[in-house]
Coordinates of C-alpha atoms in Angstrom, one line a residue:
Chain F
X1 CA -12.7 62.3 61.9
X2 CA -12.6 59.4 59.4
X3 CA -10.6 56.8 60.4
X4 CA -9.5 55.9 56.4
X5 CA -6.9 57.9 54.9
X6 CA -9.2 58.8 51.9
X7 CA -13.0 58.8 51.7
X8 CA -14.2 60.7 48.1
X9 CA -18.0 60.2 47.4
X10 CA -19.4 62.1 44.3
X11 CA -23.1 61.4 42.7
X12 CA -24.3 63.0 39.7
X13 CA -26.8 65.9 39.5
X14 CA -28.0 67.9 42.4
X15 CA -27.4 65.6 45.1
X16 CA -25.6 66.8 47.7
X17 CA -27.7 65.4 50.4
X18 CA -27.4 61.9 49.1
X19 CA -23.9 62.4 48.9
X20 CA -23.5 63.4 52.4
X21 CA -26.2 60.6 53.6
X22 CA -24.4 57.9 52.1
X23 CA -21.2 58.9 53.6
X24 CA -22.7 58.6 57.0
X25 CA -24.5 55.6 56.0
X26 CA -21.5 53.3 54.4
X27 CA -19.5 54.7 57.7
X28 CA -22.3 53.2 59.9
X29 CA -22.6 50.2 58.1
X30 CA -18.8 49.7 57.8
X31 CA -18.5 50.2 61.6
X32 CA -21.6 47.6 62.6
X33 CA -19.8 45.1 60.4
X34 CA -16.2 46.0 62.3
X35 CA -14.7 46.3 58.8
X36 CA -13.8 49.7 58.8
X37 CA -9.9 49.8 60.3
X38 CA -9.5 46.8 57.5
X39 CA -10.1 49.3 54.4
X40 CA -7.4 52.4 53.1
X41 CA -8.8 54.3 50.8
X42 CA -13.0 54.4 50.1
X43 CA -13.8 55.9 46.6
X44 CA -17.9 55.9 46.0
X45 CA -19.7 57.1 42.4
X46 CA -22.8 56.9 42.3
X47 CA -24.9 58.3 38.8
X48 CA -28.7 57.8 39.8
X49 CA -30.0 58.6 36.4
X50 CA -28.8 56.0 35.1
X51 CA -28.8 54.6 38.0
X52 CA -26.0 52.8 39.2
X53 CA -23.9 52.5 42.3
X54 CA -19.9 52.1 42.3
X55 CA -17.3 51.0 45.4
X56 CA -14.1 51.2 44.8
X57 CA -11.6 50.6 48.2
X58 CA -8.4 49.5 49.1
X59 CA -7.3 47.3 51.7
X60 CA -5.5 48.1 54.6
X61 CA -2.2 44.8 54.5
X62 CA -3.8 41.4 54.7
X63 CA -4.9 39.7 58.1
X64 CA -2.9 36.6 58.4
X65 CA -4.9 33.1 59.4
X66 CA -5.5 32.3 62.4
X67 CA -3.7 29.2 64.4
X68 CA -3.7 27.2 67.3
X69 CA -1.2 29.4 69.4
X70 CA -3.3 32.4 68.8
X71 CA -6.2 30.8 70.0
X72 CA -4.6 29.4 73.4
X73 CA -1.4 28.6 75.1
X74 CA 0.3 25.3 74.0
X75 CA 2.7 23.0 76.6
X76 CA 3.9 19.8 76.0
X77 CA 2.1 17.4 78.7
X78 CA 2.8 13.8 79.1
X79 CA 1.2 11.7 76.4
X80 CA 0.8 14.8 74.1
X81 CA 0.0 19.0 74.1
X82 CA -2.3 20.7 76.3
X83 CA -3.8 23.7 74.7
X84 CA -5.6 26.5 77.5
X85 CA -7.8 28.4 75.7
X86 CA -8.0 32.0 76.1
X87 CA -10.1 33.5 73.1
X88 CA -13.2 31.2 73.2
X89 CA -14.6 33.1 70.2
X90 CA -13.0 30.1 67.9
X91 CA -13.7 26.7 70.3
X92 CA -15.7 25.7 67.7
X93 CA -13.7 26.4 64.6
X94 CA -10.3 25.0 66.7
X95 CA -12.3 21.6 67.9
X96 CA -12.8 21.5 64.3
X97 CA -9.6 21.7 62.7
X98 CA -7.9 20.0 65.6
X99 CA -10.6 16.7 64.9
X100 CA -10.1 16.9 60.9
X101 CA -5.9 16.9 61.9
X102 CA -6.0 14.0 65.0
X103 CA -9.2 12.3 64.7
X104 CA -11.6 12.5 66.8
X105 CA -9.9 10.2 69.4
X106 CA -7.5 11.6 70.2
X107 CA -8.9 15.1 71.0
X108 CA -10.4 15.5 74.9
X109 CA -11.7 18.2 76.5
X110 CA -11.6 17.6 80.2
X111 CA -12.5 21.4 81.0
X112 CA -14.4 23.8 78.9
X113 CA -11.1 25.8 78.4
X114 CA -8.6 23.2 78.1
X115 CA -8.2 20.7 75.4
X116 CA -5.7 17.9 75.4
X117 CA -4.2 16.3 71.9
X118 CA -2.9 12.9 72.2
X119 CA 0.3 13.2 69.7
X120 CA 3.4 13.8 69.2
X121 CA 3.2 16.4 66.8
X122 CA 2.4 20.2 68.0
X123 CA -0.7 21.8 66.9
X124 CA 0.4 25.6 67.3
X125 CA 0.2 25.8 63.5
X126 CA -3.0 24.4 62.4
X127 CA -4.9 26.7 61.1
X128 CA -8.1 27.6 63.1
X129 CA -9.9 30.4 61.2
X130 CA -9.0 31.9 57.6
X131 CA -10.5 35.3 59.1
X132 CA -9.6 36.8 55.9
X133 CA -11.8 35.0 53.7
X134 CA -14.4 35.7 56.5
X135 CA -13.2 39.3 56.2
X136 CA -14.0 39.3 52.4
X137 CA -17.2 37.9 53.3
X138 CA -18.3 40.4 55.6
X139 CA -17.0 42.7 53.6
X140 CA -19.4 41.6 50.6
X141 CA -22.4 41.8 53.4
X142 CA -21.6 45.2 54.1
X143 CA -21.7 46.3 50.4
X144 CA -24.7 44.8 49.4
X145 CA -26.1 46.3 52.6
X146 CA -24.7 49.5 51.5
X147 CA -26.3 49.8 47.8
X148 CA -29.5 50.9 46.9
X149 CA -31.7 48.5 47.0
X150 CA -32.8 48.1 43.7
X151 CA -29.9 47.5 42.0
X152 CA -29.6 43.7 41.7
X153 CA -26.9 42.9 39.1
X154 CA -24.4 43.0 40.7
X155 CA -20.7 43.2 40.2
X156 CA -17.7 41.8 42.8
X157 CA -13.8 42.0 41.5
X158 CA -11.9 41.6 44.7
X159 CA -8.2 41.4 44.5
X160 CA -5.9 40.8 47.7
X161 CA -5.2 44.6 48.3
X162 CA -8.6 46.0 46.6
X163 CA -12.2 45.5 45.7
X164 CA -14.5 47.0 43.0
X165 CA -18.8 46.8 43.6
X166 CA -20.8 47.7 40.9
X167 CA -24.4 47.3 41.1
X168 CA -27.0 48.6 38.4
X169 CA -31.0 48.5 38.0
X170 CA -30.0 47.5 34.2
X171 CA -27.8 45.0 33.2
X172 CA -23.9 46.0 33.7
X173 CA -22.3 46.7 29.9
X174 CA -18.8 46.7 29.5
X175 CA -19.0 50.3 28.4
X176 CA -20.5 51.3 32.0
X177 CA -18.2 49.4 33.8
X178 CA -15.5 51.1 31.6
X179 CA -16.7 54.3 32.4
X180 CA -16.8 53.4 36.2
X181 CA -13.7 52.7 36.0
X182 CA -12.4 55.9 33.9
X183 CA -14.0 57.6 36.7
X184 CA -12.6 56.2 40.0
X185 CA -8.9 56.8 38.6
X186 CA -9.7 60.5 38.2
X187 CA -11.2 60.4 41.6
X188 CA -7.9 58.5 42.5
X189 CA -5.5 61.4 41.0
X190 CA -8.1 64.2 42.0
Chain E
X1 CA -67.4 66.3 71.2
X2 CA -65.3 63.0 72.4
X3 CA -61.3 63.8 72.9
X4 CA -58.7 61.1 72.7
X5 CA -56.4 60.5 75.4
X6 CA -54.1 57.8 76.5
X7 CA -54.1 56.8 80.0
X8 CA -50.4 54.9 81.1
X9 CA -50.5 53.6 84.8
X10 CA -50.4 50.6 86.6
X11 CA -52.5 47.8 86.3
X12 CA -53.7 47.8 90.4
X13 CA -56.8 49.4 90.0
X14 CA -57.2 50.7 86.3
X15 CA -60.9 48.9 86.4
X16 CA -61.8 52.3 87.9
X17 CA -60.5 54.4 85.1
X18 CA -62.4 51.9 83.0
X19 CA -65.6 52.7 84.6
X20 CA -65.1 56.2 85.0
X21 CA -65.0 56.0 80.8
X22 CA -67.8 54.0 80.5
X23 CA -70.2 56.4 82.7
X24 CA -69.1 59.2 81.2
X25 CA -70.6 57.7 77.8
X26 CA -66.8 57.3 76.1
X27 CA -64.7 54.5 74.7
X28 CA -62.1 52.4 75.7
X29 CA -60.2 51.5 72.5
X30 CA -57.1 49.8 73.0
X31 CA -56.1 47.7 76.1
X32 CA -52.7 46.7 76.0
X33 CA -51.6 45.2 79.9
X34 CA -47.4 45.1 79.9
X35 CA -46.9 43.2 83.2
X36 CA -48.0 45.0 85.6
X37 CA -48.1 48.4 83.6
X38 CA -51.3 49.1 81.6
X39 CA -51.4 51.4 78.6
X40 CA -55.8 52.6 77.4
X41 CA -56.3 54.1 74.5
X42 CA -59.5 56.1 75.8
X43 CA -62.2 58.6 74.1
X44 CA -63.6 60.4 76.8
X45 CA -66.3 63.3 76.1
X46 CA -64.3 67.0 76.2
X47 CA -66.3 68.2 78.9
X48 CA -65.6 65.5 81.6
X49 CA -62.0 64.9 80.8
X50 CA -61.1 66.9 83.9
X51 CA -63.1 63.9 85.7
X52 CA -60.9 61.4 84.4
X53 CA -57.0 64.0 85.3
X54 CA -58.6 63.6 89.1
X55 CA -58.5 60.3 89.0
X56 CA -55.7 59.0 86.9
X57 CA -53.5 61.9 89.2
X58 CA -54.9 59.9 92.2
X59 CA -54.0 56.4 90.7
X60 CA -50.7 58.2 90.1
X61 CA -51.1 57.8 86.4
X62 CA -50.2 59.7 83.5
X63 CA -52.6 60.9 81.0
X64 CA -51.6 62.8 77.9
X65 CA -53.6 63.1 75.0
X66 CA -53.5 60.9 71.5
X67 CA -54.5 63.3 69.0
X68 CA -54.1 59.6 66.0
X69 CA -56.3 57.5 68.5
X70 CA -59.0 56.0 67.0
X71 CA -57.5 55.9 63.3
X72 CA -54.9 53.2 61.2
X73 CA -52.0 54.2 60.0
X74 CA -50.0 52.3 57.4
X75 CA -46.5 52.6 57.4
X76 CA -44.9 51.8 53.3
X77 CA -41.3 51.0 52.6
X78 CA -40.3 50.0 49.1
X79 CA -39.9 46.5 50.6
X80 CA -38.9 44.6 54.4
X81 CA -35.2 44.1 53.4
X82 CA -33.0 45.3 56.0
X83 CA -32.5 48.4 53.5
X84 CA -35.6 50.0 54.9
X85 CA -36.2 48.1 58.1
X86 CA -35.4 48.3 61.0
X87 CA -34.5 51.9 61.8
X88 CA -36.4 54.7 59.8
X89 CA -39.8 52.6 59.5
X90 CA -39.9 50.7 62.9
X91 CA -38.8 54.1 64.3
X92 CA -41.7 55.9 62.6
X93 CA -44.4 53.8 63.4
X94 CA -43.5 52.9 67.1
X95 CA -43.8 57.4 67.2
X96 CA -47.1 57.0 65.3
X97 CA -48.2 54.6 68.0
X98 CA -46.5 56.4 70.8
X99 CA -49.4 58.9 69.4
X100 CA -52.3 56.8 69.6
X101 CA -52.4 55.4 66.1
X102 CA -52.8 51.8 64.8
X103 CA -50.0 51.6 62.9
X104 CA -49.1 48.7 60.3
X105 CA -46.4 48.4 58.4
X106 CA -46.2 47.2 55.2
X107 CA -43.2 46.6 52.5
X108 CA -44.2 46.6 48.9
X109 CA -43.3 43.9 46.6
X110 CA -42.3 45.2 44.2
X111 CA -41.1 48.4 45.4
X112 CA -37.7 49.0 45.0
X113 CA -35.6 50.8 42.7
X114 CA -35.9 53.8 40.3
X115 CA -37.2 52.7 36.8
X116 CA -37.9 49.6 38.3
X117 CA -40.5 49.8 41.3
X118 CA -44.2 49.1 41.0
X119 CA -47.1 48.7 43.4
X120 CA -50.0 46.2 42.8
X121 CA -53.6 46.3 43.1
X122 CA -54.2 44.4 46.1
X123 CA -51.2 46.5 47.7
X124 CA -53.3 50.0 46.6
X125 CA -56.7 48.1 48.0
X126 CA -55.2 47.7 51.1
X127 CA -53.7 51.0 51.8
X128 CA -56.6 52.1 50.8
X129 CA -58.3 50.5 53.7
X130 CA -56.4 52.5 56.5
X131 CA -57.2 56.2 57.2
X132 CA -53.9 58.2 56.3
X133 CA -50.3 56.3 54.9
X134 CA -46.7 56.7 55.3
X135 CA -44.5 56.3 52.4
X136 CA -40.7 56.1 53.5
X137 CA -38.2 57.1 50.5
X138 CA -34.6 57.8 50.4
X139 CA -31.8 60.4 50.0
X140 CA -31.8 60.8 46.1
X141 CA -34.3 63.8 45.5
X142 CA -34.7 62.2 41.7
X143 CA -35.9 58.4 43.2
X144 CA -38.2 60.3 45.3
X145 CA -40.2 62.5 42.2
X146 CA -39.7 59.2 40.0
X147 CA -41.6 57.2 42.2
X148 CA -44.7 59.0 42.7
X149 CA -46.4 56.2 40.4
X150 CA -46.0 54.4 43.6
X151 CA -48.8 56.3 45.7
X152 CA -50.7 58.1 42.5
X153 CA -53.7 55.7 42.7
X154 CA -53.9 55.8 46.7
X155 CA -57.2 57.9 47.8
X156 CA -56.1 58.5 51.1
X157 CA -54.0 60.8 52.2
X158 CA -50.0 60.2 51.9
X159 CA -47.6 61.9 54.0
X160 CA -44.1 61.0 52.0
X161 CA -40.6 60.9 54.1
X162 CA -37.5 61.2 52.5
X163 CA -34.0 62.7 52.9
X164 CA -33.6 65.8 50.9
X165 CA -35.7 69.3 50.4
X166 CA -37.6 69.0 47.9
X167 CA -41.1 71.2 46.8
X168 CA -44.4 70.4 47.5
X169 CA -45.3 71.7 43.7
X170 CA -43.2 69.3 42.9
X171 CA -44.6 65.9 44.1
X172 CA -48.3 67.2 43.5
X173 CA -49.7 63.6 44.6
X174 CA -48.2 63.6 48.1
X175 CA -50.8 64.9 50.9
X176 CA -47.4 66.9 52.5
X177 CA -43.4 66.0 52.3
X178 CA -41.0 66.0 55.3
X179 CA -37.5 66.1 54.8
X180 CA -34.7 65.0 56.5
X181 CA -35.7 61.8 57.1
X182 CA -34.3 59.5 54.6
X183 CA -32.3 56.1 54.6
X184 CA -30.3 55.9 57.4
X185 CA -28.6 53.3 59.7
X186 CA -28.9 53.9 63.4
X187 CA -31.9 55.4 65.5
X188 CA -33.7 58.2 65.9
X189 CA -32.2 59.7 68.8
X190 CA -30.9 63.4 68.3
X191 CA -33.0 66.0 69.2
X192 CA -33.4 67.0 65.5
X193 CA -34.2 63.5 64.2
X194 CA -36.7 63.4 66.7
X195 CA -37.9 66.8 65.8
X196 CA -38.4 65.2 62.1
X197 CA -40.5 62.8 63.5
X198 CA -42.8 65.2 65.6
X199 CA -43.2 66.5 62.0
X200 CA -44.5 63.1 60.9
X201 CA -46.8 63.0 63.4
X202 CA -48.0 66.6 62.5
X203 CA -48.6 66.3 58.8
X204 CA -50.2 62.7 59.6
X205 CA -53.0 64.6 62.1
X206 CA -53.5 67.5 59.8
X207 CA -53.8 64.7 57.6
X208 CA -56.6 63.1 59.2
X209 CA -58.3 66.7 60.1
X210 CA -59.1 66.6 56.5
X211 CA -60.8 63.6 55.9
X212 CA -62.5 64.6 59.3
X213 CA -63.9 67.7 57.3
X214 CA -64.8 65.6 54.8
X215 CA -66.5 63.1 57.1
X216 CA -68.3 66.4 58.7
X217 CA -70.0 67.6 55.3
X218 CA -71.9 65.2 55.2
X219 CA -71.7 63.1 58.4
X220 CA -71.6 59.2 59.0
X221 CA -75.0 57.6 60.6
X222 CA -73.2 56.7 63.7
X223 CA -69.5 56.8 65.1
X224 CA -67.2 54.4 64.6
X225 CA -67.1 53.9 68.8
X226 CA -70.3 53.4 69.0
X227 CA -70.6 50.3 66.5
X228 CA -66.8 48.9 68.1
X229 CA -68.9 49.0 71.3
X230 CA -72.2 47.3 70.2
X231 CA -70.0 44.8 67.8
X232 CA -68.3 44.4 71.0
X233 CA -71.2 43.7 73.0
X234 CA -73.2 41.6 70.5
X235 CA -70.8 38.8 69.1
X236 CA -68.7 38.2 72.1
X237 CA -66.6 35.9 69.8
X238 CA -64.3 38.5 68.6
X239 CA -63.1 38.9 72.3
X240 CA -61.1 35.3 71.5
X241 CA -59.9 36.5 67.9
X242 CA -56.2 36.4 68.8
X243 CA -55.0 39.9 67.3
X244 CA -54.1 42.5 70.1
X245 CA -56.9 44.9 68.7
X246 CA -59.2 42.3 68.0
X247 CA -61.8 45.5 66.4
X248 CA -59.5 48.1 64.8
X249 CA -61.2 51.5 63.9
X250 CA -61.0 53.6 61.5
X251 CA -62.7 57.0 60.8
X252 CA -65.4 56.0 58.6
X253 CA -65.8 52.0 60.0
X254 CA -64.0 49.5 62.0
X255 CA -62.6 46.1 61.4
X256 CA -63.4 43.2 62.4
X257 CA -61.3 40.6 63.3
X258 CA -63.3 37.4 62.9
X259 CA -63.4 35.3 59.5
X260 CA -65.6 36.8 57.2
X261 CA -67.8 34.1 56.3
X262 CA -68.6 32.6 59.6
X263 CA -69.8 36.1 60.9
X264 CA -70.7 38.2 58.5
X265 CA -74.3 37.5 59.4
X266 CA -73.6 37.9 62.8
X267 CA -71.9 41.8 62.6
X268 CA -74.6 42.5 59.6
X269 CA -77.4 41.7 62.5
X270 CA -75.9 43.5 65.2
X271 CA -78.7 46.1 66.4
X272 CA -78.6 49.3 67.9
X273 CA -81.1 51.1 71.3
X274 CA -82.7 52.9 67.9
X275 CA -84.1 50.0 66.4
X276 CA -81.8 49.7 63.4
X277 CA -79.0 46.8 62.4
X278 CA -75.3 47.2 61.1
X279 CA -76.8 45.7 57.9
X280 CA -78.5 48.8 57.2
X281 CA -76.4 51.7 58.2
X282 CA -73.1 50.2 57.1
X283 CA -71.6 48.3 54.1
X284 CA -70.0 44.8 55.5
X285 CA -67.6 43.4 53.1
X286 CA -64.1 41.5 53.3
X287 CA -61.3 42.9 53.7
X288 CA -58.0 43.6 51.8
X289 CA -56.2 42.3 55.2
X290 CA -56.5 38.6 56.1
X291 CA -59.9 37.4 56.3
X292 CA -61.3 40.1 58.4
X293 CA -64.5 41.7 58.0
X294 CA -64.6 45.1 56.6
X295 CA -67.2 47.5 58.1
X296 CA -67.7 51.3 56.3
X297 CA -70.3 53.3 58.1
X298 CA -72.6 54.8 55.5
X299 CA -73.2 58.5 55.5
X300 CA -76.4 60.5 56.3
X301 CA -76.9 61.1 52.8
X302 CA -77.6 57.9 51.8
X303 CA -79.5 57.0 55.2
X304 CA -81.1 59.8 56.0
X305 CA -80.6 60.1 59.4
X306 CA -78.1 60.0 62.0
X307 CA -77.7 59.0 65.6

């Protein structure tokens, strides 16, 4: 079963088999990269005598960043905040953030897990990781990983709850990118 | 008649499977030592094979026959972007080997694309080199008839891969097509992918039966063993070359793996029980592949004689 709500793939000309290989290949692909619960809807149109190669998704609601509090515990210790780390995925972006915010000074680590912040103020909101700017990253990876190889002009418009790739062997005209676009609507009210 | 096999076992006492081959007048190939596991690419004459069973079943060894030992393989993707690589190509030639082959892979270029993908000269030249190649394509059925150009010029045989059916009549260039086998992104691991690659492996030795026929119309002054061995024997040197098959073979020749300047005498000069030298019963050249030396056996026809 597909775990987006919608998945259309259509290609041009007698091509079933490339239709049904990319499906499983963009489903592979989206599941190395761990960005397939992030997107809705998956339209794909693909015309390879022309040739190009057309993504259109949408995006499940948007992953809020990630702060110090989500990262670890924090207590209020004498002389400042104790953080306990539990996710040690983001030490490095969270020593990072917490030295551009204090200083380096006033940051000690006097365990690999613990981390204690000589201040007043509390660090639980500093930001540790935008994850979805990562997530539009990966997601960028994943579709240039996805398209045929050839194509190298390349086309991107991301939006905060959807994402258009367009890559061609030719150079991308307004008129195909108009007629990609004519194209994933029908898909859309298909 | 000699038969390829390949002996796996361990490495505690192997030396006697290499003499065993040696007095019964074959040819160890390949030596590759994994810890303490050894894997020999052997040609052992048809009639004492049951010689060598005995003993490998007493060293508690397996041997199985290599039906590609003895030849080079080259494995062509449009290019070594992670498109291609790693699972349908490295999946394909680690089978190949698995078989007995020398495999190398190779990514074009040039070679992606529909309208846009090209192959070069030197590219042809060195396919041209091996005894049979791979060509891996995709899933679209038109990408795969456009790019014929890529393989039109090749003179060895091409087995072509890709994912749809598609008819033989209708990629007239290709030596055979198998199907099913197109871009994908995980390994080879259900019983039908696997079955796809058995095909592969097929289509490459029917492949190489027919240059063999070829080869047998009018056959080459001496085997390809035979002048590894003496090459082997003669200019020791290539024993320190540091490739893992420092003397690859092919069907009609071998390669050298020494720089071709420096011992291109030394391989021309190499002599033989019968009184005659490399020089004269084989064309030494460079080849397409690094700086190695590029020996083609010449046939009876234009030596007269053969032994």
């Amino acid at each position: 079963m597909d775990p987006m709500e919608v998945f259309k793939i259509e290609v041009t000309g007698q091509e079933e088999y490339g239709a049904k290989k990319y499906r499983e290949l963009i489903m592979d692909i989206l599941q190395d990269l761990g960005l397939i619960r992030s997107i809705g809807r998956l339209y794909v149109y693909i015309d390879i005598l022309k040739p190009f190669f057309a993504v259109y998704g949408l995006l499940r609601s948007g992953i809020p960043p990630l702060t110090a509090k989500d990262v670890g515990d924090v207590m209020r210790v004498s002389g400042g905040y104790q953080i306990k780390i539990n996710d040690e995925e983001h030490m490095a972006d969270l020593l990072r953030a917490l030295w551009e915010h204090y200083g380096r000074e006033r940051v000690e680590q006097p365990a690999r897990d613990m981390l204690i912040i000589a201040s007043d103020t509390s660090p639980s909101e500093i930001v540790v990781a935008d994850l979805e700017a990562e997530f539009l990253q990966d997601l960028t990876d994943a579709l240039v990983r996805v398209a045929p190889e050839g194509f190298r002009n390349r086309r991107n418009e991301m939006t905060k709850d959807s994402f258009l790739f367009v890559a061609a062997e030719e150079s991308l005209t307004p008129e195909i990118l108009s007629e990609i676009k004519k194209k994933i609507r029908e898909m859309e009210n298909a | 008649m000699l038969e390829p096999v390949m002996f796996t076992g361990g490495l505690y006492k192997h030396d006697l499977v290499v003499e065993l081959v040696e007095d019964l007048g074959g040819y160890i190939l390949q030596k590759n030592v994994t810890q303490s596991e050894i894997i020999l690419l052997i040609l052992v004459p048809s009639e004492d094979k049951a010689a060598l069973e005995d003993l490998s079943k007493e060293l508690r060894g397996e041997l199985v026959r290599a039906p590609l030992a003895g030849t080079e393989v080259a494995v062509v993707t449009p290019t070594l972007a992670i498109h291609h690589l790693p699972h349908t190509a490295c999946d394909i030639a680690e089978y190949l080997r698995r078989h007995g082959s020398k495999t190398n892979m190779m990514g074009l270029a040039r070679g992606v694309g529909r309208e846009i993908a090209q192959i070069n000269e030197y590219e042809t030249a060195l396919i041209n080199e091996h005894d049979a190649a791979v060509f891996i394509f995709g899933n679209f059925q038109e990408c795969i008839k456009k790019k014929e150009g890529l393989y039109r010029n090749i003179t060895v045989p091409v087995v072509v891969t890709g994912g749809p059916q598609i008819e033989a009549s209708e990629l007239p260039y290709a030596f055979e097509y198998v199907p099913a086998i197109g871009r994908v992104a995980h390994r080879a691991r259900k019983a039908t992918e696997i079955g796809t690659l058995d095909r592969i492996v097929e289509s490459i030795g029917r492949a190489l039966d027919k240059t063999r026929t070829t080869i047998a119309k009018d056959p080459l002054t001496t085997s390809p063993p035979r002048v590894m061995d003496a090459v082997r024997e003669q200019v020791p040197d290539v024993m320190f070359s540091y490739s893992p098959l420092p003397i690859a073979l092919n069907l009609n020749g071998v390669r050298v793996k020494l720089p071709f300047e420096a011992y291109k005498d030394a391989v021309s000069s190499v002599s033989f029980d019968e009184g005659v030298k490399l020089g004269e019963i084989a064309t030494i050249r460079p080849s397409r592949m690094k700086d190695y030396i590029l020996v083609r056996i010449l046939p009876a026809s234009e030596t007269g004689f053969v032994f």
